PDB file of N, CA and C and ligand atoms in Angstrom:
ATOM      1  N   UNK A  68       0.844  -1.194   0.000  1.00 38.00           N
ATOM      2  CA  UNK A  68       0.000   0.000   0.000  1.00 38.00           C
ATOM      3  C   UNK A  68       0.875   1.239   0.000  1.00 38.00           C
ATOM      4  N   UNK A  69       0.934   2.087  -0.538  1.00 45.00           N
ATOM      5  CA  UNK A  69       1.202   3.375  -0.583  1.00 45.00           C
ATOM      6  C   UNK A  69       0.731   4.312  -0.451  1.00 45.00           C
ATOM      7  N   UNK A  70       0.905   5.227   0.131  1.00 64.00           N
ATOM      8  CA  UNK A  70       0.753   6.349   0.995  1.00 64.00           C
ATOM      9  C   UNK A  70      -0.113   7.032  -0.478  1.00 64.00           C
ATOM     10  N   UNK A  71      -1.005   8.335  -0.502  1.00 80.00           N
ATOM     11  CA  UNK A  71      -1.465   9.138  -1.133  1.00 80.00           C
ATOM     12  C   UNK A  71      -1.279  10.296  -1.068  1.00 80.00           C
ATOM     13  N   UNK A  72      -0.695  11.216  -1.805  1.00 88.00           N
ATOM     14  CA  UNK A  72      -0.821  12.590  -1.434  1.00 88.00           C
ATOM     15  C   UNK A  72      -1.733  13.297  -1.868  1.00 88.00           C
ATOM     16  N   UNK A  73      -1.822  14.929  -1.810  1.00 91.00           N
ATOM     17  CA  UNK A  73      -2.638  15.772  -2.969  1.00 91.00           C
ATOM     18  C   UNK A  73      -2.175  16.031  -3.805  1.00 91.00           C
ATOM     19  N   UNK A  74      -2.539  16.404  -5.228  1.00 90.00           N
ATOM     20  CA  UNK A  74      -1.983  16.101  -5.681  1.00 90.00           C
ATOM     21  C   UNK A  74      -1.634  17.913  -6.606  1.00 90.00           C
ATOM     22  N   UNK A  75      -1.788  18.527  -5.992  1.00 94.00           N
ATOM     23  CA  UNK A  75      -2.046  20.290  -5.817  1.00 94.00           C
ATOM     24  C   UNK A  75      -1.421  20.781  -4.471  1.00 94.00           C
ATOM     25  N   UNK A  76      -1.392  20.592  -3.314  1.00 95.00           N
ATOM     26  CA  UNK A  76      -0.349  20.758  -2.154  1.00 95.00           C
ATOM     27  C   UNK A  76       0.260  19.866  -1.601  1.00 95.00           C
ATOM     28  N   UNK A  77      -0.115  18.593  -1.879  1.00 92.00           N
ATOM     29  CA  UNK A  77       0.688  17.770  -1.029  1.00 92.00           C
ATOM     30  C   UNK A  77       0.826  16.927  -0.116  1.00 92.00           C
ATOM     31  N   UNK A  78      -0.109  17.565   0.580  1.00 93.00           N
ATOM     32  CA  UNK A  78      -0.701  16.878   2.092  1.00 93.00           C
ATOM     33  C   UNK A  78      -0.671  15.667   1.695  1.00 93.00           C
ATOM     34  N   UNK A  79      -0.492  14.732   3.034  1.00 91.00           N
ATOM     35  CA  UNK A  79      -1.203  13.510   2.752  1.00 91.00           C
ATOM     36  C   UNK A  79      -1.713  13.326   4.332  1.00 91.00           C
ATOM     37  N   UNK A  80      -2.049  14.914   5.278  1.00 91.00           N
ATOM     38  CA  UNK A  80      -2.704  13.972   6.290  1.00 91.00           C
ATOM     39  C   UNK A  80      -4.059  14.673   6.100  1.00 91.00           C
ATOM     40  N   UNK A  81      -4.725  15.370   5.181  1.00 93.00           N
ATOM     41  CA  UNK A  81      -5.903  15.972   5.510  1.00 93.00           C
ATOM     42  C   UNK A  81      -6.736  15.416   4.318  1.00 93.00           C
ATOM     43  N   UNK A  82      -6.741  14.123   4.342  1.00 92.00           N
ATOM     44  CA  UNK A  82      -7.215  13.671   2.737  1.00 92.00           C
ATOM     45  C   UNK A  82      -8.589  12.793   3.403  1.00 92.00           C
ATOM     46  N   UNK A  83      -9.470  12.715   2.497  1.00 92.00           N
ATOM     47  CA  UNK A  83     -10.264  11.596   3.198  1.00 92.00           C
ATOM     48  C   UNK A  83     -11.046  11.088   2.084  1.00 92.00           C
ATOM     49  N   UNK A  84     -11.374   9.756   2.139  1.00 88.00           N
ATOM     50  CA  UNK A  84     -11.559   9.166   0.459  1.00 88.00           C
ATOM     51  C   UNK A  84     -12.773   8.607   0.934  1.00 88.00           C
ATOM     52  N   UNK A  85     -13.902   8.513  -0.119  1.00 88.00           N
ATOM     53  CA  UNK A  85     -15.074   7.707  -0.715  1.00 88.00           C
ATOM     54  C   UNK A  85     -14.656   7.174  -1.205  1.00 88.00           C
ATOM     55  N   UNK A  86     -15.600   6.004  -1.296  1.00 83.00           N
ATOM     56  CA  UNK A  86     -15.700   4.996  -2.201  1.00 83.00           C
ATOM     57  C   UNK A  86     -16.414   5.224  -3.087  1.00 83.00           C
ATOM     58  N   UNK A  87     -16.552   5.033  -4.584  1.00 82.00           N
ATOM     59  CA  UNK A  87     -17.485   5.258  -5.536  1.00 82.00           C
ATOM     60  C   UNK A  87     -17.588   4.432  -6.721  1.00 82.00           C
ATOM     61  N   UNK A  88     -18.086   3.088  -6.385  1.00 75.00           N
ATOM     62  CA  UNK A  88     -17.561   1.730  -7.466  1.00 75.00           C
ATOM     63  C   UNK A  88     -15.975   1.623  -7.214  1.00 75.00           C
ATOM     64  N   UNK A  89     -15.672   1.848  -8.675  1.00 70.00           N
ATOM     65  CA  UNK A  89     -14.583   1.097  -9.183  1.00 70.00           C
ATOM     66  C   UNK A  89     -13.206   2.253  -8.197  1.00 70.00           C
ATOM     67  N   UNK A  90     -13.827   3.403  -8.230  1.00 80.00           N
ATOM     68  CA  UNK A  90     -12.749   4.710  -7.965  1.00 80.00           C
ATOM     69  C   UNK A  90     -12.970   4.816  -6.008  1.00 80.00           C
ATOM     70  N   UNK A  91     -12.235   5.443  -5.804  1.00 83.00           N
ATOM     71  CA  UNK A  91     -12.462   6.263  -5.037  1.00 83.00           C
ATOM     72  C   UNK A  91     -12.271   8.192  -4.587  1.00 83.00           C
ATOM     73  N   UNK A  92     -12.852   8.218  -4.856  1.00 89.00           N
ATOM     74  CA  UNK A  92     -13.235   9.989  -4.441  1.00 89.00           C
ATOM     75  C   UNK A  92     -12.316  10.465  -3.427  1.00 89.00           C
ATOM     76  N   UNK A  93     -11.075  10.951  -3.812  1.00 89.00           N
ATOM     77  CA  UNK A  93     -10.722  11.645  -2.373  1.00 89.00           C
ATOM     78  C   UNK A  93     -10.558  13.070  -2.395  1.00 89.00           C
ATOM     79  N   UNK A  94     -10.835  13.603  -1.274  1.00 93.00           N
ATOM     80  CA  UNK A  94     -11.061  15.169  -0.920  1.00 93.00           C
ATOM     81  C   UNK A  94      -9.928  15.598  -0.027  1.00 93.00           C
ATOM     82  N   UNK A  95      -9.296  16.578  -0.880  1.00 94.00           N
ATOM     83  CA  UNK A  95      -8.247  17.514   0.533  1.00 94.00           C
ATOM     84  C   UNK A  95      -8.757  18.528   1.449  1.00 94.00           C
ATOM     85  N   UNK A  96      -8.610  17.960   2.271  1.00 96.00           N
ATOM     86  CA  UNK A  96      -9.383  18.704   3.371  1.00 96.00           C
ATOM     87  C   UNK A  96      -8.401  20.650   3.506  1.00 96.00           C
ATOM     88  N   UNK A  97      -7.442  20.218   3.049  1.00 96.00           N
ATOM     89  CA  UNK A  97      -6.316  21.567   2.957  1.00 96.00           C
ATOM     90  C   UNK A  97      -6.720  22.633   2.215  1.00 96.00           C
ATOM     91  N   UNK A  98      -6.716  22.079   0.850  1.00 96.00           N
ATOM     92  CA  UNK A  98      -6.789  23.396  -0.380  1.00 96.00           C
ATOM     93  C   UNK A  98      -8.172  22.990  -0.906  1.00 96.00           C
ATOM     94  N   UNK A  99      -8.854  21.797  -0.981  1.00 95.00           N
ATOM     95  CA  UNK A  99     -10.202  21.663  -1.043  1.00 95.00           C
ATOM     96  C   UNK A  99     -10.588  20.724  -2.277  1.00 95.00           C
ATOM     97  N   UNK A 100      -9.153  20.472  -3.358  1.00 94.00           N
ATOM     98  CA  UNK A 100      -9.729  20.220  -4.337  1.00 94.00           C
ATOM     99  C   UNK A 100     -10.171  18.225  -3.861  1.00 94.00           C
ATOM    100  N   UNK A 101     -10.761  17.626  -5.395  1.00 92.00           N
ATOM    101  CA  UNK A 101     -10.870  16.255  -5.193  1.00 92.00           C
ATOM    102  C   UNK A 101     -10.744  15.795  -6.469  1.00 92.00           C
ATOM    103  N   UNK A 102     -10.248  14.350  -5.941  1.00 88.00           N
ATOM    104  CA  UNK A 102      -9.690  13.897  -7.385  1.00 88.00           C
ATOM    105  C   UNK A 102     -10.463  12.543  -6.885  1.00 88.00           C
ATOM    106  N   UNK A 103     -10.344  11.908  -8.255  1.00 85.00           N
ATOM    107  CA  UNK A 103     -10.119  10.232  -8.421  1.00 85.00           C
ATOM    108  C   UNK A 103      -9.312   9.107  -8.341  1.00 85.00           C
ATOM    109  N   UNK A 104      -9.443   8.552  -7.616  1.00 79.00           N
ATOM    110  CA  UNK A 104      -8.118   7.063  -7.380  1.00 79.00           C
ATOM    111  C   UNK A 104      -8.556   5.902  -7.837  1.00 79.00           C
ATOM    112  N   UNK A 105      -7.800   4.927  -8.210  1.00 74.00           N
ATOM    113  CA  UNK A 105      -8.687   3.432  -8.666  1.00 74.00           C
ATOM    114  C   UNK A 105      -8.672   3.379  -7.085  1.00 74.00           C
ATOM    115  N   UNK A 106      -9.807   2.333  -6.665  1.00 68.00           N
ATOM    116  CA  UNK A 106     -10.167   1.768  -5.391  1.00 68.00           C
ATOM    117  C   UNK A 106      -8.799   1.206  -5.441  1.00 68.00           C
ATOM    118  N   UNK A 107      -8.248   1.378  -4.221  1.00 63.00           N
ATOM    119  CA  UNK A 107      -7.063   0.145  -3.137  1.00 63.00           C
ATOM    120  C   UNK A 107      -7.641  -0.732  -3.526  1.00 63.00           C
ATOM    121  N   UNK A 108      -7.308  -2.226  -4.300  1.00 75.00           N
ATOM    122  CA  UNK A 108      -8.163  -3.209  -4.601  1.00 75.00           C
ATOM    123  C   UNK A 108      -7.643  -4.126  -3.317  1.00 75.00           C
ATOM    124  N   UNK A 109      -8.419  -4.629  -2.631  1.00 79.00           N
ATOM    125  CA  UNK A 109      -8.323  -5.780  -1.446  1.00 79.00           C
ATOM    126  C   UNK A 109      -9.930  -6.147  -1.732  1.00 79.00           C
ATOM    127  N   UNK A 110      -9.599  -7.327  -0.881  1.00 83.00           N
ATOM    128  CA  UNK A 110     -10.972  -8.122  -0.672  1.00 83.00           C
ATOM    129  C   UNK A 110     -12.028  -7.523   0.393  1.00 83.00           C
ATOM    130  N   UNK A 111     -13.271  -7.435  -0.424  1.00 78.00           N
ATOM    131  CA  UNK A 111     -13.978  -7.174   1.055  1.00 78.00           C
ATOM    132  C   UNK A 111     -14.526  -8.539   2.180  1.00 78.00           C
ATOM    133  N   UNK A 112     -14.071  -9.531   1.427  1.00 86.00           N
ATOM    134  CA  UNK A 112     -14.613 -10.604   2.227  1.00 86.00           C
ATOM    135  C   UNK A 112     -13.388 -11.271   3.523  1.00 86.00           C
ATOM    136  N   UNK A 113     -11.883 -11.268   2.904  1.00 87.00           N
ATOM    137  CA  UNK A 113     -10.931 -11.533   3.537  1.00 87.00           C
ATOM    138  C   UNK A 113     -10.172 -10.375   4.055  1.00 87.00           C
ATOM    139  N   UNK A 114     -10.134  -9.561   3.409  1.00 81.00           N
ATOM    140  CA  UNK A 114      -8.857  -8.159   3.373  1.00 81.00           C
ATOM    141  C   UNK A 114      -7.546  -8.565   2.705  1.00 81.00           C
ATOM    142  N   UNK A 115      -7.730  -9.115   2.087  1.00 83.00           N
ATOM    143  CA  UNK A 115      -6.426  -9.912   1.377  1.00 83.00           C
ATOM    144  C   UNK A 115      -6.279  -8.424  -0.047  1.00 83.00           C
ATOM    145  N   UNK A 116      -4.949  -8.477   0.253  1.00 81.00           N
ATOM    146  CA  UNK A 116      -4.517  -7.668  -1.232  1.00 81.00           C
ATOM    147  C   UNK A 116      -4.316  -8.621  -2.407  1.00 81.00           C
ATOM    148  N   UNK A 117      -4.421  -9.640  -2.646  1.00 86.00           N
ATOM    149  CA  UNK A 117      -3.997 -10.255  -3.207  1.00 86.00           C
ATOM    150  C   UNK A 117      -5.233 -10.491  -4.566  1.00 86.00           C
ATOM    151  N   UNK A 118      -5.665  -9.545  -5.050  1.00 87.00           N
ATOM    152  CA  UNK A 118      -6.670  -9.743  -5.715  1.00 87.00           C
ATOM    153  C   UNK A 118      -6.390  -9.290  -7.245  1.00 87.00           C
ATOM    154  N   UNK A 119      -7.373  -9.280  -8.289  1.00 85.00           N
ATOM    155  CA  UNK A 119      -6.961  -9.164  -9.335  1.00 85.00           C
ATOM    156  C   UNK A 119      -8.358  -8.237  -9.869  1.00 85.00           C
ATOM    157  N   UNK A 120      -7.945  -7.322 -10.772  1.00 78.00           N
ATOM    158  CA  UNK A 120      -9.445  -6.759 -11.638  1.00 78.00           C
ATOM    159  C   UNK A 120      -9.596  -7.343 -12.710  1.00 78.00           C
ATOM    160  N   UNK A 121     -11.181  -7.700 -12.896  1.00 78.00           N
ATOM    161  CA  UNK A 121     -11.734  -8.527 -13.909  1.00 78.00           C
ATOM    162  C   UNK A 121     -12.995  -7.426 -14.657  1.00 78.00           C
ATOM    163  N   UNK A 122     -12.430  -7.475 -16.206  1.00 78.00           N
ATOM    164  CA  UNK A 122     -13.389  -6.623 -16.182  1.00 78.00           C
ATOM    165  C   UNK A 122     -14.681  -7.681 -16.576  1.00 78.00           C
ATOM    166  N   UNK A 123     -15.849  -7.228 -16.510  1.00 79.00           N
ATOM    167  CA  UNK A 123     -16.855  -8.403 -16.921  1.00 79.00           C
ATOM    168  C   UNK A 123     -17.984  -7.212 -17.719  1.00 79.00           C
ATOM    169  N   UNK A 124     -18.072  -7.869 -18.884  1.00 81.00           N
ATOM    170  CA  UNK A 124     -19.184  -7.463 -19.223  1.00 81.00           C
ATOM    171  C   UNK A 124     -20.398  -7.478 -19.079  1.00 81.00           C
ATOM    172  N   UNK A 125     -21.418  -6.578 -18.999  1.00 80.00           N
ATOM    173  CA  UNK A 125     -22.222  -6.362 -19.143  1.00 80.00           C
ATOM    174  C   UNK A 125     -23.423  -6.804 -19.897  1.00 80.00           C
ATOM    175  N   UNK A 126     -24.179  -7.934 -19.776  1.00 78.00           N
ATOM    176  CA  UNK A 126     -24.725  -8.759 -21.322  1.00 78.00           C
ATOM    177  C   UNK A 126     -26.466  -7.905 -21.626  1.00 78.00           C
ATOM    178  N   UNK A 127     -26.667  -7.716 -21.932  1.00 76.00           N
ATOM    179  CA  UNK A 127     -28.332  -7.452 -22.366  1.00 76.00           C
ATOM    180  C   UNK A 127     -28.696  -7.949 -23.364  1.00 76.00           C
ATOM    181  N   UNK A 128     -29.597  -8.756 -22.516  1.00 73.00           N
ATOM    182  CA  UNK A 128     -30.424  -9.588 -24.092  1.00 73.00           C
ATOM    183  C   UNK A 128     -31.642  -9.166 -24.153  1.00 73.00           C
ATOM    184  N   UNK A 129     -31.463  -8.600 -25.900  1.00 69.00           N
ATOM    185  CA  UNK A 129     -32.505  -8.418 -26.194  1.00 69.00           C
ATOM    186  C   UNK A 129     -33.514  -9.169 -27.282  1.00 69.00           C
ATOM    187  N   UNK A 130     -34.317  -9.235 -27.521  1.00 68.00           N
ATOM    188  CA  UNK A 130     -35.319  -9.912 -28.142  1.00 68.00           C
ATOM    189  C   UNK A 130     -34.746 -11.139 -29.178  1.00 68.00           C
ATOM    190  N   UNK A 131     -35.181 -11.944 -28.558  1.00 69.00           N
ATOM    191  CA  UNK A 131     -35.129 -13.374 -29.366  1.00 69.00           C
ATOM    192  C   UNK A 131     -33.529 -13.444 -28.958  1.00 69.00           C
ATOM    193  N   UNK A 132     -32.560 -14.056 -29.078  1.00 71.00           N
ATOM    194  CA  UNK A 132     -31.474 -14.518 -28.623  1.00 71.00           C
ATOM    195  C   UNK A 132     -29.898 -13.694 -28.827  1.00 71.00           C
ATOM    196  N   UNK A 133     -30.151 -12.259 -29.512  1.00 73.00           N
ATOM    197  CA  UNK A 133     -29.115 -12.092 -29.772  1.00 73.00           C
ATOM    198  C   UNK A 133     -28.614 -11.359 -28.187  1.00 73.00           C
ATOM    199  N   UNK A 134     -27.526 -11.219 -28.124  1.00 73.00           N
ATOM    200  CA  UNK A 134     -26.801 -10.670 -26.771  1.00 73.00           C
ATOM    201  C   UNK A 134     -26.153  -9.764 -27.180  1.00 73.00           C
ATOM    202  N   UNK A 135     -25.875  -8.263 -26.543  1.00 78.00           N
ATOM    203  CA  UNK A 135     -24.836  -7.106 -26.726  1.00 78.00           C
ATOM    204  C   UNK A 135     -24.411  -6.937 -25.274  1.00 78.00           C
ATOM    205  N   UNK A 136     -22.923  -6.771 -25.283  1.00 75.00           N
ATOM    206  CA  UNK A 136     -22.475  -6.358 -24.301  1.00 75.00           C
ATOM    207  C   UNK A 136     -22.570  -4.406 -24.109  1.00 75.00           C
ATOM    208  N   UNK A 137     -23.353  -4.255 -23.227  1.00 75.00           N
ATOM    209  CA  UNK A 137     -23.616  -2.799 -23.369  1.00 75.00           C
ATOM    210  C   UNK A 137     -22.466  -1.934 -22.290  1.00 75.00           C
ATOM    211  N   UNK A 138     -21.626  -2.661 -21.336  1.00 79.00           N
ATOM    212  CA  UNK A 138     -20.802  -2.181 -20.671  1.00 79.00           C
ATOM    213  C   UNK A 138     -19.805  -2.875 -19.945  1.00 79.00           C
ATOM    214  N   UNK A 139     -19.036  -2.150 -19.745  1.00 76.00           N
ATOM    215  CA  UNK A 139     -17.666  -3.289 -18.890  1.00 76.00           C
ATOM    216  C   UNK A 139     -17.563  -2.944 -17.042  1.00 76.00           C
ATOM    217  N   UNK A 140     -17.789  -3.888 -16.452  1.00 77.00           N
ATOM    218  CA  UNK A 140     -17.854  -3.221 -14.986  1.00 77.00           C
ATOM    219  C   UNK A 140     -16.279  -4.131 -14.226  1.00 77.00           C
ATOM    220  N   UNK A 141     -15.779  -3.536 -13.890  1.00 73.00           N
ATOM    221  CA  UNK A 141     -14.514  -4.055 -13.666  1.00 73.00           C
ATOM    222  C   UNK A 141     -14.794  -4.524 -11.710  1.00 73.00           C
ATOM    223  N   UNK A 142     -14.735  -5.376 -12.096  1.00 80.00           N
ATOM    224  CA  UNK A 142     -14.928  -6.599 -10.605  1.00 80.00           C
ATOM    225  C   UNK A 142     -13.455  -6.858  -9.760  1.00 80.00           C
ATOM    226  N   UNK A 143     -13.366  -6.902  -8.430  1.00 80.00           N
ATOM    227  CA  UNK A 143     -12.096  -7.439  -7.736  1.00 80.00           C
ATOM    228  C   UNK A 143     -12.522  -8.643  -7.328  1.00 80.00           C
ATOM    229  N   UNK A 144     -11.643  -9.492  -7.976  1.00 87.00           N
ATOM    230  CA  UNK A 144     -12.120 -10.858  -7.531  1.00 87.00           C
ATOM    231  C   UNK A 144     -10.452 -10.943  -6.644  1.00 87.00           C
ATOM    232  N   UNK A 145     -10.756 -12.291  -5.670  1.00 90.00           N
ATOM    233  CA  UNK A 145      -9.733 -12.682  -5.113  1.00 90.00           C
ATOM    234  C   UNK A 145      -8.980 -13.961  -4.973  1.00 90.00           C
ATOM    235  N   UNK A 146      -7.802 -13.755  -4.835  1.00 90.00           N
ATOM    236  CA  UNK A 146      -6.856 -15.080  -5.657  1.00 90.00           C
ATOM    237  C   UNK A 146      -7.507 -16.041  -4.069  1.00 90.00           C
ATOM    238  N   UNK A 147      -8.108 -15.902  -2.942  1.00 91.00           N
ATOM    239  CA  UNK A 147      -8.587 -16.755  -1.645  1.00 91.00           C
ATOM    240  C   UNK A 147      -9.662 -16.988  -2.177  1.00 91.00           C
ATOM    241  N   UNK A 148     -10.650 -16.188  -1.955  1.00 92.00           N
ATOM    242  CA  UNK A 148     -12.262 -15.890  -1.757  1.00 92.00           C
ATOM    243  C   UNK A 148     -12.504 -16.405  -3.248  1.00 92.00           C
ATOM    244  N   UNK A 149     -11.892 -16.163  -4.409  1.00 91.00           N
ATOM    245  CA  UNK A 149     -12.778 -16.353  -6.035  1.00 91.00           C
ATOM    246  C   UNK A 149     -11.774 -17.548  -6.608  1.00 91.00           C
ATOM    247  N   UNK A 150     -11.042 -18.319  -5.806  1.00 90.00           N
ATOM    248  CA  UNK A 150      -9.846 -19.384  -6.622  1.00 90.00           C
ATOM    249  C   UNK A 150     -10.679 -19.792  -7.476  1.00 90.00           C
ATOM    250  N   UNK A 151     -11.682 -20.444  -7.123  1.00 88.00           N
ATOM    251  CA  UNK A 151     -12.217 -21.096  -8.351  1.00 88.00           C
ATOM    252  C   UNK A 151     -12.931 -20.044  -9.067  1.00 88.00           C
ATOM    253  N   UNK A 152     -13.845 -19.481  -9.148  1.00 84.00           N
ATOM    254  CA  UNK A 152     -13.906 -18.801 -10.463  1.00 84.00           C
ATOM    255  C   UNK A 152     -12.742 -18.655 -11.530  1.00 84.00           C
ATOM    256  N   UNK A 153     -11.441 -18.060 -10.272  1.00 83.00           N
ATOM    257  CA  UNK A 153     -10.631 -17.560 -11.235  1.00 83.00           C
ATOM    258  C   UNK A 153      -9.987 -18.508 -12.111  1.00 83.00           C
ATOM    259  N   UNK A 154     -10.190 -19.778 -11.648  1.00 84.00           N
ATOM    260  CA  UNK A 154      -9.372 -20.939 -12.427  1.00 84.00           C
ATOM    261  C   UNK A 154     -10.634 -21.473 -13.589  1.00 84.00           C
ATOM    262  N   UNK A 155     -11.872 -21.273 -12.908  1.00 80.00           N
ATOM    263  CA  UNK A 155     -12.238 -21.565 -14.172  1.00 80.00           C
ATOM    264  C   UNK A 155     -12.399 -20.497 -15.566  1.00 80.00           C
ATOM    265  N   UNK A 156     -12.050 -19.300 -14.911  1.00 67.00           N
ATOM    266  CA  UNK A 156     -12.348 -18.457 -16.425  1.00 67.00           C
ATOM    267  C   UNK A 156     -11.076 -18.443 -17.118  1.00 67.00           C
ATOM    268  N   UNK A 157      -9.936 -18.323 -16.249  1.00 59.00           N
ATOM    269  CA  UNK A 157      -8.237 -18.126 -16.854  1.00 59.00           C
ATOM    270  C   UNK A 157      -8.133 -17.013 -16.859  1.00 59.00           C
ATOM    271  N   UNK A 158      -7.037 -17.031 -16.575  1.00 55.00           N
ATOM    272  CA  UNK A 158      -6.386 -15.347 -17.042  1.00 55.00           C
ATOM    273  C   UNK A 158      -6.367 -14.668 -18.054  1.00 55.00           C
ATOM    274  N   UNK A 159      -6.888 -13.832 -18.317  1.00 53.00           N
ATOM    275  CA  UNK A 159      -6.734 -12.392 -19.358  1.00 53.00           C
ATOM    276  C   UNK A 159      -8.148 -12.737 -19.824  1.00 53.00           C
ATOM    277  N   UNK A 160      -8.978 -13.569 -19.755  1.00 53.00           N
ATOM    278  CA  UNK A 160      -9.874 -14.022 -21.096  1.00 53.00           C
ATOM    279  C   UNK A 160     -11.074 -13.872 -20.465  1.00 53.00           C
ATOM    280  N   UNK A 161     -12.009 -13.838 -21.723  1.00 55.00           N
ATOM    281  CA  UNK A 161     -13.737 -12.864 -21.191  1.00 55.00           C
ATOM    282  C   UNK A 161     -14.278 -15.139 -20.721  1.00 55.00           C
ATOM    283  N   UNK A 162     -15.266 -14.776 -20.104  1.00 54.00           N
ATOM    284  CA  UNK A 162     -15.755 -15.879 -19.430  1.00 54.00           C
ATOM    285  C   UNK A 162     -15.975 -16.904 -20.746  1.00 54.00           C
ATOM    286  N   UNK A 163     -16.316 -17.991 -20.893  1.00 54.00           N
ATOM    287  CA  UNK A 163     -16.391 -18.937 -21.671  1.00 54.00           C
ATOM    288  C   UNK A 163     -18.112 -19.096 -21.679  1.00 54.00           C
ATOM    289  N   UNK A 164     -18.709 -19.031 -20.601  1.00 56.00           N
ATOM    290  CA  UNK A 164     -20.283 -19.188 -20.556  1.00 56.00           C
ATOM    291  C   UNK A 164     -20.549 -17.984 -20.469  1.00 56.00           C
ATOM    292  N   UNK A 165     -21.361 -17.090 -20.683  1.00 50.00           N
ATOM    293  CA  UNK A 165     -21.831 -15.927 -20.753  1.00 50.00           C
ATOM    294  C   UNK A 165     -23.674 -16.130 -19.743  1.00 50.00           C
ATOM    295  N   UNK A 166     -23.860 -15.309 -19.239  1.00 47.00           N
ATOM    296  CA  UNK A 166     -25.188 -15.348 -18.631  1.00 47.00           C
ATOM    297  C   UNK A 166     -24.667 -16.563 -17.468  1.00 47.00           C
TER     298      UNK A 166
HETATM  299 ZN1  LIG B 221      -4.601  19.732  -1.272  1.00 79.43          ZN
HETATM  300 ZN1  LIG B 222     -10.827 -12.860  -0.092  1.00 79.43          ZN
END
Protein backbone atom coordinates (compact mmCIF):
# COMPACT_ATOMS: atom_id res chain seq x y z
CA UNK A 1 0.00 0.00 0.00
CA UNK A 2 1.20 3.38 -0.58
CA UNK A 3 0.75 6.35 1.00
CA UNK A 4 -1.47 9.14 -1.13
CA UNK A 5 -0.82 12.59 -1.43
CA UNK A 6 -2.64 15.77 -2.97
CA UNK A 7 -1.98 16.10 -5.68
CA UNK A 8 -2.05 20.29 -5.82
CA UNK A 9 -0.35 20.76 -2.15
CA UNK A 10 0.69 17.77 -1.03
CA UNK A 11 -0.70 16.88 2.09
CA UNK A 12 -1.20 13.51 2.75
CA UNK A 13 -2.70 13.97 6.29
CA UNK A 14 -5.90 15.97 5.51
CA UNK A 15 -7.22 13.67 2.74
CA UNK A 16 -10.26 11.60 3.20
CA UNK A 17 -11.56 9.17 0.46
CA UNK A 18 -15.07 7.71 -0.71
CA UNK A 19 -15.70 5.00 -2.20
CA UNK A 20 -17.49 5.26 -5.54
CA UNK A 21 -17.56 1.73 -7.47
CA UNK A 22 -14.58 1.10 -9.18
CA UNK A 23 -12.75 4.71 -7.96
CA UNK A 24 -12.46 6.26 -5.04
CA UNK A 25 -13.23 9.99 -4.44
CA UNK A 26 -10.72 11.65 -2.37
CA UNK A 27 -11.06 15.17 -0.92
CA UNK A 28 -8.25 17.51 0.53
CA UNK A 29 -9.38 18.70 3.37
CA UNK A 30 -6.32 21.57 2.96
CA UNK A 31 -6.79 23.40 -0.38
CA UNK A 32 -10.20 21.66 -1.04
CA UNK A 33 -9.73 20.22 -4.34
CA UNK A 34 -10.87 16.25 -5.19
CA UNK A 35 -9.69 13.90 -7.39
CA UNK A 36 -10.12 10.23 -8.42
CA UNK A 37 -8.12 7.06 -7.38
CA UNK A 38 -8.69 3.43 -8.67
CA UNK A 39 -10.17 1.77 -5.39
CA UNK A 40 -7.06 0.14 -3.14
CA UNK A 41 -8.16 -3.21 -4.60
CA UNK A 42 -8.32 -5.78 -1.45
CA UNK A 43 -10.97 -8.12 -0.67
CA UNK A 44 -13.98 -7.17 1.06
CA UNK A 45 -14.61 -10.60 2.23
CA UNK A 46 -10.93 -11.53 3.54
CA UNK A 47 -8.86 -8.16 3.37
CA UNK A 48 -6.43 -9.91 1.38
CA UNK A 49 -4.52 -7.67 -1.23
CA UNK A 50 -4.00 -10.25 -3.21
CA UNK A 51 -6.67 -9.74 -5.71
CA UNK A 52 -6.96 -9.16 -9.33
CA UNK A 53 -9.45 -6.76 -11.64
CA UNK A 54 -11.73 -8.53 -13.91
CA UNK A 55 -13.39 -6.62 -16.18
CA UNK A 56 -16.86 -8.40 -16.92
CA UNK A 57 -19.18 -7.46 -19.22
CA UNK A 58 -22.22 -6.36 -19.14
CA UNK A 59 -24.72 -8.76 -21.32
CA UNK A 60 -28.33 -7.45 -22.37
CA UNK A 61 -30.42 -9.59 -24.09
CA UNK A 62 -32.50 -8.42 -26.19
CA UNK A 63 -35.32 -9.91 -28.14
CA UNK A 64 -35.13 -13.37 -29.37
CA UNK A 65 -31.47 -14.52 -28.62
CA UNK A 66 -29.11 -12.09 -29.77
CA UNK A 67 -26.80 -10.67 -26.77
CA UNK A 68 -24.84 -7.11 -26.73
CA UNK A 69 -22.48 -6.36 -24.30
CA UNK A 70 -23.62 -2.80 -23.37
CA UNK A 71 -20.80 -2.18 -20.67
CA UNK A 72 -17.67 -3.29 -18.89
CA UNK A 73 -17.85 -3.22 -14.99
CA UNK A 74 -14.51 -4.06 -13.67
CA UNK A 75 -14.93 -6.60 -10.60
CA UNK A 76 -12.10 -7.44 -7.74
CA UNK A 77 -12.12 -10.86 -7.53
CA UNK A 78 -9.73 -12.68 -5.11
CA UNK A 79 -6.86 -15.08 -5.66
CA UNK A 80 -8.59 -16.76 -1.64
CA UNK A 81 -12.26 -15.89 -1.76
CA UNK A 82 -12.78 -16.35 -6.03
CA UNK A 83 -9.85 -19.38 -6.62
CA UNK A 84 -12.22 -21.10 -8.35
CA UNK A 85 -13.91 -18.80 -10.46
CA UNK A 86 -10.63 -17.56 -11.24
CA UNK A 87 -9.37 -20.94 -12.43
CA UNK A 88 -12.24 -21.57 -14.17
CA UNK A 89 -12.35 -18.46 -16.43
CA UNK A 90 -8.24 -18.13 -16.85
CA UNK A 91 -6.39 -15.35 -17.04
CA UNK A 92 -6.73 -12.39 -19.36
CA UNK A 93 -9.87 -14.02 -21.10
CA UNK A 94 -13.74 -12.86 -21.19
CA UNK A 95 -15.76 -15.88 -19.43
CA UNK A 96 -16.39 -18.94 -21.67
CA UNK A 97 -20.28 -19.19 -20.56
CA UNK A 98 -21.83 -15.93 -20.75
CA UNK A 99 -25.19 -15.35 -18.63
ZN1 LIG B 1 -4.60 19.73 -1.27
ZN1 LIG C 1 -10.83 -12.86 -0.09
Amino acid sequence: MSLIECPNCATDEQLSGEREGAVIVVACGRCGITWERPAAPHCDRCGSTDVVAYPVPLIERSRGTQQSITAMHIETMCRVCDAQRLSDRGEGHLPARLG
